[in-house]
CSV table of N, CA and C in Angstrom, one decimal:
chain,number,residue,atom,x,y,z
A,1,MET,N,-7.7,-55.8,33.6
A,1,MET,CA,-7.1,-55.2,34.8
A,1,MET,C,-7.6,-55.9,36.0
A,2,LEU,N,-6.7,-56.2,36.9
A,2,LEU,CA,-7.0,-56.9,38.2
A,2,LEU,C,-7.9,-56.0,39.1
A,3,SER,N,-8.8,-56.6,39.8
A,3,SER,CA,-9.5,-55.9,40.8
A,3,SER,C,-8.6,-55.6,42.0
A,4,GLY,N,-9.0,-54.7,42.9
A,4,GLY,CA,-8.2,-54.4,44.0
A,4,GLY,C,-7.8,-55.6,44.8
A,5,LEU,N,-8.8,-56.4,45.1
A,5,LEU,CA,-8.5,-57.6,45.9
A,5,LEU,C,-7.6,-58.6,45.2
A,6,GLU,N,-7.7,-58.7,43.9
A,6,GLU,CA,-6.8,-59.6,43.1
A,6,GLU,C,-5.4,-59.0,43.1
A,7,GLN,N,-5.3,-57.7,43.0
A,7,GLN,CA,-4.0,-57.0,43.0
A,7,GLN,C,-3.3,-57.2,44.4
A,8,ILE,N,-4.1,-57.1,45.5
A,8,ILE,CA,-3.5,-57.3,46.8
A,8,ILE,C,-3.0,-58.8,46.9
A,9,ASP,N,-3.7,-59.7,46.4
A,9,ASP,CA,-3.3,-61.1,46.4
A,9,ASP,C,-1.9,-61.2,45.6
A,10,GLN,N,-1.8,-60.5,44.5
A,10,GLN,CA,-0.5,-60.5,43.8
A,10,GLN,C,0.6,-59.9,44.6
A,11,ILE,N,0.3,-58.9,45.3
A,11,ILE,CA,1.3,-58.2,46.2
A,11,ILE,C,1.8,-59.2,47.2
A,12,LYS,N,0.8,-60.0,47.8
A,12,LYS,CA,1.2,-61.0,48.8
A,12,LYS,C,2.1,-62.0,48.2
A,13,SER,N,1.7,-62.5,47.0
A,13,SER,CA,2.6,-63.5,46.3
A,13,SER,C,4.0,-63.0,46.1
A,14,THR,N,4.1,-61.7,45.8
A,14,THR,CA,5.5,-61.1,45.6
A,14,THR,C,6.2,-61.1,46.9
A,15,ARG,N,5.5,-60.7,48.0
A,15,ARG,CA,6.2,-60.7,49.3
A,15,ARG,C,6.6,-62.1,49.7
A,16,ILE,N,5.9,-63.1,49.4
A,16,ILE,CA,6.3,-64.5,49.7
A,16,ILE,C,7.5,-64.8,48.9
A,17,PHE,N,7.6,-64.4,47.7
A,17,PHE,CA,8.8,-64.6,46.8
A,17,PHE,C,10.0,-63.9,47.5
A,18,ILE,N,9.8,-62.7,48.0
A,18,ILE,CA,10.9,-62.0,48.6
A,18,ILE,C,11.5,-62.7,49.8
A,19,LEU,N,10.6,-63.2,50.6
A,19,LEU,CA,11.0,-64.0,51.8
A,19,LEU,C,11.8,-65.2,51.4
A,20,ASP,N,11.3,-65.9,50.3
A,20,ASP,CA,12.0,-67.1,49.8
A,20,ASP,C,13.4,-66.7,49.3
A,21,LEU,N,13.5,-65.5,48.6
A,21,LEU,CA,14.7,-65.0,48.0
A,21,LEU,C,15.8,-64.8,49.1
A,22,VAL,N,15.4,-64.5,50.3
A,22,VAL,CA,16.4,-64.1,51.3
A,22,VAL,C,16.5,-65.2,52.5
A,23,LYS,N,15.8,-66.3,52.3
A,23,LYS,CA,15.7,-67.2,53.4
A,23,LYS,C,17.0,-67.8,53.9
A,24,ASP,N,18.0,-67.9,53.0
A,24,ASP,CA,19.3,-68.5,53.4
A,24,ASP,C,20.3,-67.5,53.8
A,25,LEU,N,20.0,-66.2,53.9
A,25,LEU,CA,20.9,-65.2,54.2
A,25,LEU,C,21.1,-65.1,55.8
A,26,SER,N,22.3,-64.9,56.2
A,26,SER,CA,22.6,-64.7,57.6
A,26,SER,C,22.1,-63.3,58.1
A,27,ILE,N,22.1,-63.2,59.4
A,27,ILE,CA,21.8,-61.9,60.0
A,27,ILE,C,22.8,-60.8,59.6
A,28,GLU,N,24.0,-61.2,59.5
A,28,GLU,CA,25.1,-60.3,59.0
A,28,GLU,C,24.8,-59.9,57.6
A,29,GLN,N,24.5,-60.8,56.7
A,29,GLN,CA,24.2,-60.5,55.3
A,29,GLN,C,23.0,-59.6,55.2
A,30,LEU,N,22.0,-59.8,55.9
A,30,LEU,CA,20.8,-59.0,55.9
A,30,LEU,C,21.0,-57.6,56.3
A,31,ASN,N,22.0,-57.4,57.2
A,31,ASN,CA,22.3,-56.1,57.8
A,31,ASN,C,23.4,-55.4,57.1
A,32,LYS,N,24.2,-56.0,56.2
A,32,LYS,CA,25.3,-55.4,55.6
A,32,LYS,C,24.9,-54.4,54.6
A,33,ILE,N,25.6,-53.2,54.7
A,33,ILE,CA,25.4,-52.1,53.7
A,33,ILE,C,26.6,-52.0,52.8
A,34,PRO,N,26.5,-52.5,51.6
A,34,PRO,CA,27.7,-52.5,50.7
A,34,PRO,C,28.1,-51.1,50.3
A,35,ASP,N,29.3,-50.9,50.0
A,35,ASP,CA,29.7,-49.6,49.5
A,35,ASP,C,28.8,-49.1,48.3
A,36,GLY,N,28.5,-47.9,48.3
A,36,GLY,CA,27.6,-47.3,47.3
A,36,GLY,C,26.1,-47.4,47.5
A,37,PHE,N,25.8,-48.1,48.6
A,37,PHE,CA,24.3,-48.2,49.0
A,37,PHE,C,24.1,-47.5,50.3
A,38,ASN,N,22.8,-47.0,50.5
A,38,ASN,CA,22.4,-46.3,51.7
A,38,ASN,C,21.7,-47.2,52.7
A,39,ASN,N,21.4,-48.4,52.2
A,39,ASN,CA,20.6,-49.3,53.1
A,39,ASN,C,21.0,-50.8,52.8
A,40,ASN,N,20.3,-51.6,53.5
A,40,ASN,CA,20.6,-53.1,53.4
A,40,ASN,C,19.3,-53.9,53.0
A,41,ILE,N,19.5,-55.2,53.0
A,41,ILE,CA,18.4,-56.0,52.5
A,41,ILE,C,17.2,-55.9,53.5
A,42,ILE,N,17.5,-56.0,54.8
A,42,ILE,CA,16.4,-56.1,55.8
A,42,ILE,C,15.7,-54.7,55.8
A,43,TRP,N,16.4,-53.6,55.6
A,43,TRP,CA,15.7,-52.3,55.5
A,43,TRP,C,14.7,-52.3,54.4
A,44,ASN,N,15.2,-52.8,53.2
A,44,ASN,CA,14.4,-52.8,52.0
A,44,ASN,C,13.1,-53.6,52.2
A,45,ILE,N,13.2,-54.8,52.9
A,45,ILE,CA,12.1,-55.6,53.2
A,45,ILE,C,11.1,-54.9,54.1
A,46,ALA,N,11.6,-54.3,55.2
A,46,ALA,CA,10.8,-53.6,56.2
A,46,ALA,C,10.2,-52.4,55.5
A,47,HIS,N,10.9,-51.7,54.6
A,47,HIS,CA,10.4,-50.5,53.9
A,47,HIS,C,9.1,-50.9,53.1
A,48,LEU,N,9.0,-52.1,52.6
A,48,LEU,CA,7.8,-52.4,51.8
A,48,LEU,C,6.5,-52.3,52.7
A,49,THR,N,6.6,-52.8,53.9
A,49,THR,CA,5.5,-52.6,54.8
A,49,THR,C,5.2,-51.2,55.2
A,50,ALA,N,6.3,-50.5,55.6
A,50,ALA,CA,6.2,-49.1,56.0
A,50,ALA,C,5.6,-48.2,54.9
A,51,ALA,N,6.1,-48.4,53.7
A,51,ALA,CA,5.6,-47.6,52.5
A,51,ALA,C,4.1,-47.9,52.2
A,52,GLN,N,3.7,-49.2,52.3
A,52,GLN,CA,2.3,-49.5,52.0
A,52,GLN,C,1.4,-49.0,53.1
A,53,GLN,N,1.8,-49.0,54.3
A,53,GLN,CA,1.0,-48.5,55.4
A,53,GLN,C,0.9,-47.0,55.3
A,54,ASN,N,2.0,-46.3,55.0
A,54,ASN,CA,1.9,-44.9,54.8
A,54,ASN,C,1.1,-44.5,53.6
A,55,LEU,N,1.2,-45.1,52.5
A,55,LEU,CA,0.5,-44.8,51.3
A,55,LEU,C,-1.0,-45.1,51.5
A,56,CYS,N,-1.3,-46.3,52.0
A,56,CYS,CA,-2.7,-46.7,52.0
A,56,CYS,C,-3.5,-46.2,53.2
A,57,TYR,N,-2.9,-46.3,54.4
A,57,TYR,CA,-3.7,-46.0,55.6
A,57,TYR,C,-3.5,-44.5,55.9
A,58,THR,N,-2.3,-44.0,56.0
A,58,THR,CA,-2.1,-42.6,56.4
A,58,THR,C,-2.7,-41.7,55.4
A,59,ARG,N,-2.6,-41.9,54.1
A,59,ARG,CA,-3.1,-41.0,53.1
A,59,ARG,C,-4.6,-41.1,53.0
A,60,SER,N,-5.2,-42.2,53.6
A,60,SER,CA,-6.6,-42.3,53.7
A,60,SER,C,-7.2,-41.8,55.0
A,61,GLY,N,-6.4,-41.2,55.8
A,61,GLY,CA,-6.8,-40.7,57.1
A,61,GLY,C,-7.0,-41.8,58.2
A,62,LEU,N,-6.4,-42.9,58.0
A,62,LEU,CA,-6.6,-44.0,58.9
A,62,LEU,C,-5.2,-44.3,59.6
A,63,LEU,N,-5.3,-44.9,60.8
A,63,LEU,CA,-4.1,-45.2,61.5
A,63,LEU,C,-3.5,-46.5,60.9
A,64,PRO,N,-2.1,-46.5,60.8
A,64,PRO,CA,-1.5,-47.7,60.3
A,64,PRO,C,-1.8,-48.9,61.2
A,65,THR,N,-1.8,-50.1,60.7
A,65,THR,CA,-2.1,-51.3,61.4
A,65,THR,C,-0.9,-52.0,62.0
A,66,VAL,N,0.3,-51.4,61.8
A,66,VAL,CA,1.5,-52.0,62.3
A,66,VAL,C,2.1,-51.2,63.4
A,67,ALA,N,2.9,-51.8,64.2
A,67,ALA,CA,3.6,-51.1,65.3
A,67,ALA,C,4.5,-50.0,64.8
A,68,ASP,N,4.7,-48.9,65.5
A,68,ASP,CA,5.6,-47.9,65.1
A,68,ASP,C,7.0,-48.4,64.7
A,69,LYS,N,7.5,-49.4,65.4
A,69,LYS,CA,8.8,-50.0,65.1
A,69,LYS,C,8.9,-50.6,63.7
A,70,HIS,N,7.7,-50.9,63.1
A,70,HIS,CA,7.7,-51.4,61.8
A,70,HIS,C,7.4,-50.3,60.7
A,71,LEU,N,7.2,-49.1,61.2
A,71,LEU,CA,6.8,-48.0,60.3
A,71,LEU,C,7.9,-46.9,60.2
A,72,PHE,N,8.1,-46.2,61.3
A,72,PHE,CA,8.9,-45.0,61.2
A,72,PHE,C,10.4,-45.2,60.8
A,73,PRO,N,11.0,-46.3,61.3
A,73,PRO,CA,12.5,-46.4,61.0
A,73,PRO,C,12.7,-46.8,59.5
A,74,PHE,N,11.6,-47.1,58.8
A,74,PHE,CA,11.7,-47.7,57.4
A,74,PHE,C,11.0,-46.9,56.4
A,75,LEU,N,10.5,-45.7,56.7
A,75,LEU,CA,9.9,-44.8,55.7
A,75,LEU,C,10.9,-44.3,54.7
A,76,SER,N,10.4,-43.8,53.6
A,76,SER,CA,11.3,-43.2,52.6
A,76,SER,C,12.2,-42.1,53.3
A,77,GLY,N,13.4,-42.0,52.9
A,77,GLY,CA,14.3,-41.0,53.4
A,77,GLY,C,15.1,-41.5,54.7
A,78,THR,N,14.7,-42.6,55.2
A,78,THR,CA,15.4,-43.2,56.4
A,78,THR,C,16.5,-44.1,55.9
A,79,LYS,N,17.4,-44.5,56.8
A,79,LYS,CA,18.4,-45.5,56.6
A,79,LYS,C,18.7,-46.2,57.9
A,80,PRO,N,19.3,-47.4,57.8
A,80,PRO,CA,19.5,-48.1,59.0
A,80,PRO,C,20.5,-47.4,59.9
A,81,ASP,N,20.2,-47.4,61.2
A,81,ASP,CA,21.1,-46.8,62.2
A,81,ASP,C,21.7,-47.8,63.2
A,82,ALA,N,21.2,-49.0,63.1
A,82,ALA,CA,21.7,-50.1,63.9
A,82,ALA,C,21.4,-51.4,63.3
A,83,SER,N,22.2,-52.4,63.7
A,83,SER,CA,21.9,-53.8,63.2
A,83,SER,C,20.6,-54.3,63.8
A,84,ILE,N,19.9,-55.1,63.0
A,84,ILE,CA,18.6,-55.7,63.4
A,84,ILE,C,18.9,-57.1,63.8
A,85,ASN,N,18.4,-57.5,65.0
A,85,ASN,CA,18.7,-58.9,65.4
A,85,ASN,C,17.7,-59.9,64.9
A,86,GLU,N,17.9,-61.1,65.2
A,86,GLU,CA,17.1,-62.3,64.7
A,86,GLU,C,15.7,-62.1,65.1
A,87,LEU,N,15.4,-61.8,66.3
A,87,LEU,CA,14.0,-61.6,66.7
A,87,LEU,C,13.3,-60.5,66.0
A,88,GLU,N,14.0,-59.4,65.8
A,88,GLU,CA,13.4,-58.3,65.0
A,88,GLU,C,13.2,-58.6,63.6
A,89,ILE,N,14.1,-59.4,63.0
A,89,ILE,CA,14.0,-59.9,61.6
A,89,ILE,C,12.8,-60.7,61.5
A,90,LYS,N,12.6,-61.7,62.4
A,90,LYS,CA,11.4,-62.5,62.3
A,90,LYS,C,10.1,-61.7,62.4
A,91,GLY,N,10.1,-60.6,63.2
A,91,GLY,CA,9.0,-59.7,63.3
A,91,GLY,C,8.7,-59.0,62.0
A,92,ILE,N,9.8,-58.5,61.3
A,92,ILE,CA,9.7,-57.8,60.1
A,92,ILE,C,9.1,-58.8,59.0
A,93,TYR,N,9.6,-60.0,59.0
A,93,TYR,CA,9.0,-61.0,58.0
A,93,TYR,C,7.6,-61.3,58.3
A,94,SER,N,7.2,-61.5,59.5
A,94,SER,CA,5.8,-61.8,59.9
A,94,SER,C,4.9,-60.6,59.5
A,95,THR,N,5.4,-59.4,59.8
A,95,THR,CA,4.6,-58.2,59.6
A,95,THR,C,4.4,-57.9,58.1
A,96,LEU,N,5.4,-58.3,57.3
A,96,LEU,CA,5.4,-58.1,55.8
A,96,LEU,C,4.1,-58.9,55.3
A,97,ILE,N,3.8,-60.0,55.8
A,97,ILE,CA,2.7,-60.8,55.4
A,97,ILE,C,1.4,-60.5,56.1
A,98,SER,N,1.5,-60.4,57.4
A,98,SER,CA,0.2,-60.1,58.2
A,98,SER,C,-0.3,-58.7,57.8
A,99,SER,N,0.5,-57.7,57.5
A,99,SER,CA,0.0,-56.4,57.2
A,99,SER,C,-0.7,-56.4,55.9
A,100,ILE,N,-0.3,-57.2,54.9
A,100,ILE,CA,-1.0,-57.2,53.6
A,100,ILE,C,-2.3,-58.0,53.8
A,101,ASP,N,-2.3,-59.0,54.6
A,101,ASP,CA,-3.6,-59.7,54.9
A,101,ASP,C,-4.6,-58.8,55.6
A,102,GLN,N,-4.1,-58.0,56.5
A,102,GLN,CA,-5.0,-57.0,57.2
A,102,GLN,C,-5.5,-56.0,56.2
A,103,PHE,N,-4.6,-55.5,55.3
A,103,PHE,CA,-5.0,-54.6,54.3
A,103,PHE,C,-6.1,-55.1,53.4
A,104,LYS,N,-6.0,-56.4,53.0
A,104,LYS,CA,-7.0,-57.0,52.1
A,104,LYS,C,-8.3,-57.0,52.8
A,105,MET,N,-8.4,-57.4,54.1
A,105,MET,CA,-9.6,-57.4,54.9
A,105,MET,C,-10.2,-56.0,55.0
A,106,ASP,N,-9.3,-55.0,55.3
A,106,ASP,CA,-9.8,-53.6,55.4
A,106,ASP,C,-10.3,-53.1,54.1
A,107,TYR,N,-9.6,-53.4,53.0
A,107,TYR,CA,-10.1,-53.0,51.7
A,107,TYR,C,-11.4,-53.6,51.3
A,108,ALA,N,-11.6,-54.9,51.6
A,108,ALA,CA,-12.8,-55.6,51.3
A,108,ALA,C,-14.0,-55.0,52.2
A,109,ASN,N,-13.6,-54.6,53.4
A,109,ASN,CA,-14.6,-53.9,54.2
A,109,ASN,C,-14.8,-52.5,54.0
A,110,GLN,N,-14.2,-52.0,52.9
A,110,GLN,CA,-14.4,-50.6,52.4
A,110,GLN,C,-14.1,-49.5,53.4
A,111,LEU,N,-13.0,-49.7,54.1
A,111,LEU,CA,-12.5,-48.7,55.1
A,111,LEU,C,-11.9,-47.5,54.5
A,112,PHE,N,-11.5,-47.6,53.3
A,112,PHE,CA,-10.7,-46.5,52.6
A,112,PHE,C,-11.7,-45.6,51.8
A,113,LEU,N,-12.3,-44.7,52.6
A,113,LEU,CA,-13.3,-43.8,52.0
A,113,LEU,C,-12.8,-42.6,51.4
A,114,GLU,N,-11.6,-42.1,51.9
A,114,GLU,CA,-11.0,-40.9,51.3
A,114,GLU,C,-9.6,-41.2,51.0
A,115,PHE,N,-8.9,-40.4,50.2
A,115,PHE,CA,-7.5,-40.5,49.9
A,115,PHE,C,-7.0,-39.2,49.5
A,116,ASP,N,-5.9,-38.8,50.2
A,116,ASP,CA,-5.2,-37.6,49.9
A,116,ASP,C,-4.3,-37.8,48.7
A,117,GLN,N,-4.7,-37.2,47.6
A,117,GLN,CA,-4.0,-37.3,46.3
A,117,GLN,C,-2.5,-37.1,46.5
A,118,TRP,N,-1.7,-37.9,45.8
A,118,TRP,CA,-0.2,-37.8,45.9
A,118,TRP,C,0.4,-37.9,44.5
A,119,ASP,N,1.2,-36.9,44.2
A,119,ASP,CA,1.9,-37.0,42.9
A,119,ASP,C,3.3,-37.6,43.2
A,120,LYS,N,3.5,-38.8,42.8
A,120,LYS,CA,4.8,-39.5,43.1
A,120,LYS,C,5.9,-39.0,42.2
A,121,ARG,N,7.1,-39.1,42.6
A,121,ARG,CA,8.2,-38.6,41.9
A,121,ARG,C,8.5,-39.4,40.6
A,122,TYR,N,7.8,-40.5,40.4
A,122,TYR,CA,8.0,-41.3,39.2
A,122,TYR,C,7.0,-40.8,38.1
A,123,GLY,N,6.4,-39.7,38.3
A,123,GLY,CA,5.4,-39.2,37.3
A,123,GLY,C,4.0,-39.7,37.4
A,124,MET,N,3.8,-40.4,38.5
A,124,MET,CA,2.4,-41.0,38.7
A,124,MET,C,1.6,-40.2,39.6
A,125,LYS,N,0.3,-40.0,39.3
A,125,LYS,CA,-0.6,-39.3,40.2
A,125,LYS,C,-1.5,-40.3,40.8
A,126,LEU,N,-1.5,-40.4,42.1
A,126,LEU,CA,-2.3,-41.3,42.9
A,126,LEU,C,-3.5,-40.6,43.4
A,127,LYS,N,-4.7,-40.8,42.9
A,127,LYS,CA,-5.9,-40.1,43.3
A,127,LYS,C,-6.8,-40.9,44.2
A,128,THR,N,-6.7,-42.2,44.2
A,128,THR,CA,-7.6,-43.0,44.9
A,128,THR,C,-6.9,-44.2,45.6
A,129,ILE,N,-7.5,-44.9,46.5
A,129,ILE,CA,-6.9,-46.1,47.1
A,129,ILE,C,-6.6,-47.1,46.0
A,130,ASP,N,-7.4,-47.2,45.0
A,130,ASP,CA,-7.1,-48.2,43.9
A,130,ASP,C,-5.9,-47.8,43.1
A,131,ASP,N,-5.7,-46.5,42.9
A,131,ASP,CA,-4.4,-46.0,42.3
A,131,ASP,C,-3.2,-46.4,43.2
A,132,ALA,N,-3.4,-46.3,44.5
A,132,ALA,CA,-2.3,-46.7,45.4
A,132,ALA,C,-2.0,-48.2,45.3
A,133,ILE,N,-3.1,-49.0,45.3
A,133,ILE,CA,-2.9,-50.4,45.2
A,133,ILE,C,-2.2,-50.8,43.9
A,134,ASN,N,-2.5,-50.1,42.8
A,134,ASN,CA,-1.9,-50.3,41.5
A,134,ASN,C,-0.4,-49.9,41.5
A,135,PHE,N,-0.1,-48.9,42.3
A,135,PHE,CA,1.3,-48.4,42.4
A,135,PHE,C,2.2,-49.4,43.2
A,136,ILE,N,1.7,-50.0,44.2
A,136,ILE,CA,2.5,-50.9,45.1
A,136,ILE,C,3.3,-51.9,44.3
A,137,PRO,N,2.8,-52.7,43.3
A,137,PRO,CA,3.7,-53.6,42.6
A,137,PRO,C,4.9,-53.0,42.0
A,138,PHE,N,4.7,-51.8,41.4
A,138,PHE,CA,5.8,-51.0,40.8
A,138,PHE,C,6.9,-50.7,41.9
A,139,HIS,N,6.4,-50.2,43.0
A,139,HIS,CA,7.3,-49.8,44.1
A,139,HIS,C,8.0,-51.1,44.6
A,140,GLU,N,7.3,-52.1,44.9
A,140,GLU,CA,7.9,-53.3,45.4
A,140,GLU,C,8.8,-54.0,44.5
A,141,GLY,N,8.5,-53.9,43.2
A,141,GLY,CA,9.4,-54.5,42.2
A,141,GLY,C,10.7,-53.8,42.1
A,142,MET,N,10.7,-52.5,42.3
A,142,MET,CA,11.9,-51.7,42.3
A,142,MET,C,12.8,-52.1,43.5
A,143,HIS,N,12.1,-52.4,44.7
A,143,HIS,CA,12.9,-52.8,45.8
A,143,HIS,C,13.3,-54.2,45.7
A,144,ILE,N,12.6,-55.1,45.0
A,144,ILE,CA,13.1,-56.4,44.7
A,144,ILE,C,14.4,-56.3,43.9
A,145,GLY,N,14.5,-55.4,43.0
A,145,GLY,CA,15.7,-55.2,42.3
A,145,GLY,C,16.9,-54.8,43.2
A,146,TYR,N,16.6,-53.9,44.1
A,146,TYR,CA,17.6,-53.5,45.1
A,146,TYR,C,18.1,-54.7,45.9
A,147,ILE,N,17.1,-55.5,46.4
A,147,ILE,CA,17.4,-56.7,47.2
A,147,ILE,C,18.3,-57.6,46.4
A,148,MET,N,17.9,-57.9,45.2
A,148,MET,CA,18.7,-58.8,44.3
A,148,MET,C,20.1,-58.3,44.2
A,149,ALA,N,20.3,-57.0,43.9
A,149,ALA,CA,21.6,-56.4,43.8
A,149,ALA,C,22.4,-56.5,45.1
A,150,LEU,N,21.8,-56.2,46.2
A,150,LEU,CA,22.4,-56.3,47.5
A,150,LEU,C,22.8,-57.7,47.8
A,151,LYS,N,22.0,-58.6,47.4
A,151,LYS,CA,22.2,-60.0,47.7
A,151,LYS,C,23.5,-60.5,47.0
A,152,LYS,N,23.8,-60.0,45.8
A,152,LYS,CA,25.0,-60.3,45.1
A,152,LYS,C,26.3,-59.8,45.8
A,153,LEU,N,26.1,-58.7,46.6
A,153,LEU,CA,27.2,-58.0,47.2
A,153,LEU,C,27.5,-58.5,48.6
A,154,VAL,N,26.6,-59.2,49.2
A,154,VAL,CA,26.8,-59.6,50.6
A,154,VAL,C,27.2,-61.0,50.7
C-alpha cells in the first residue's frame, strides 16, 4: 500500500493527465452541458479541487487553502449556473495542481490532527485523513470517466 505522500503524488499525476486530456478543448466545449448531464467538463475538473478541499481540510477542522470561488460553486450537489471564461479556466487548472501541492506540504507537516468521520454513499467509511487520501483516487477516477464521456459529446 502506498504511503499518504506517495498517494498524493499519484493524485497529482492523475490531475496532470486530466489537464492533458482536455488541453485541446475550446472554452465552448469545456462549458457545454450535453443532454442527459447535469454539468460540464470544466465543472468536473473544478469539482476535484473543491471535493478534496472539503474532504481533507473542512472535515479536519481546517480552513480550505483555495479561494471560495474555487470551492463553493463546485461542491457536490451544485451545477454550473454560468459559462466560465478563459481566465477563470486557467485559474481552475492552476488551482487543481497548486492545491494538491499545498495539501502534500500540509500533510507532510502533520496539520491534519483530527478528522470528522464520514460514511460515503459508496459504502466507504472514512475515519482518518489517510482514509480520505485513499478515497480521492476512486472519486477522481469516477470524474475522469465523466470527463471522457462528456468529451465524446462536445
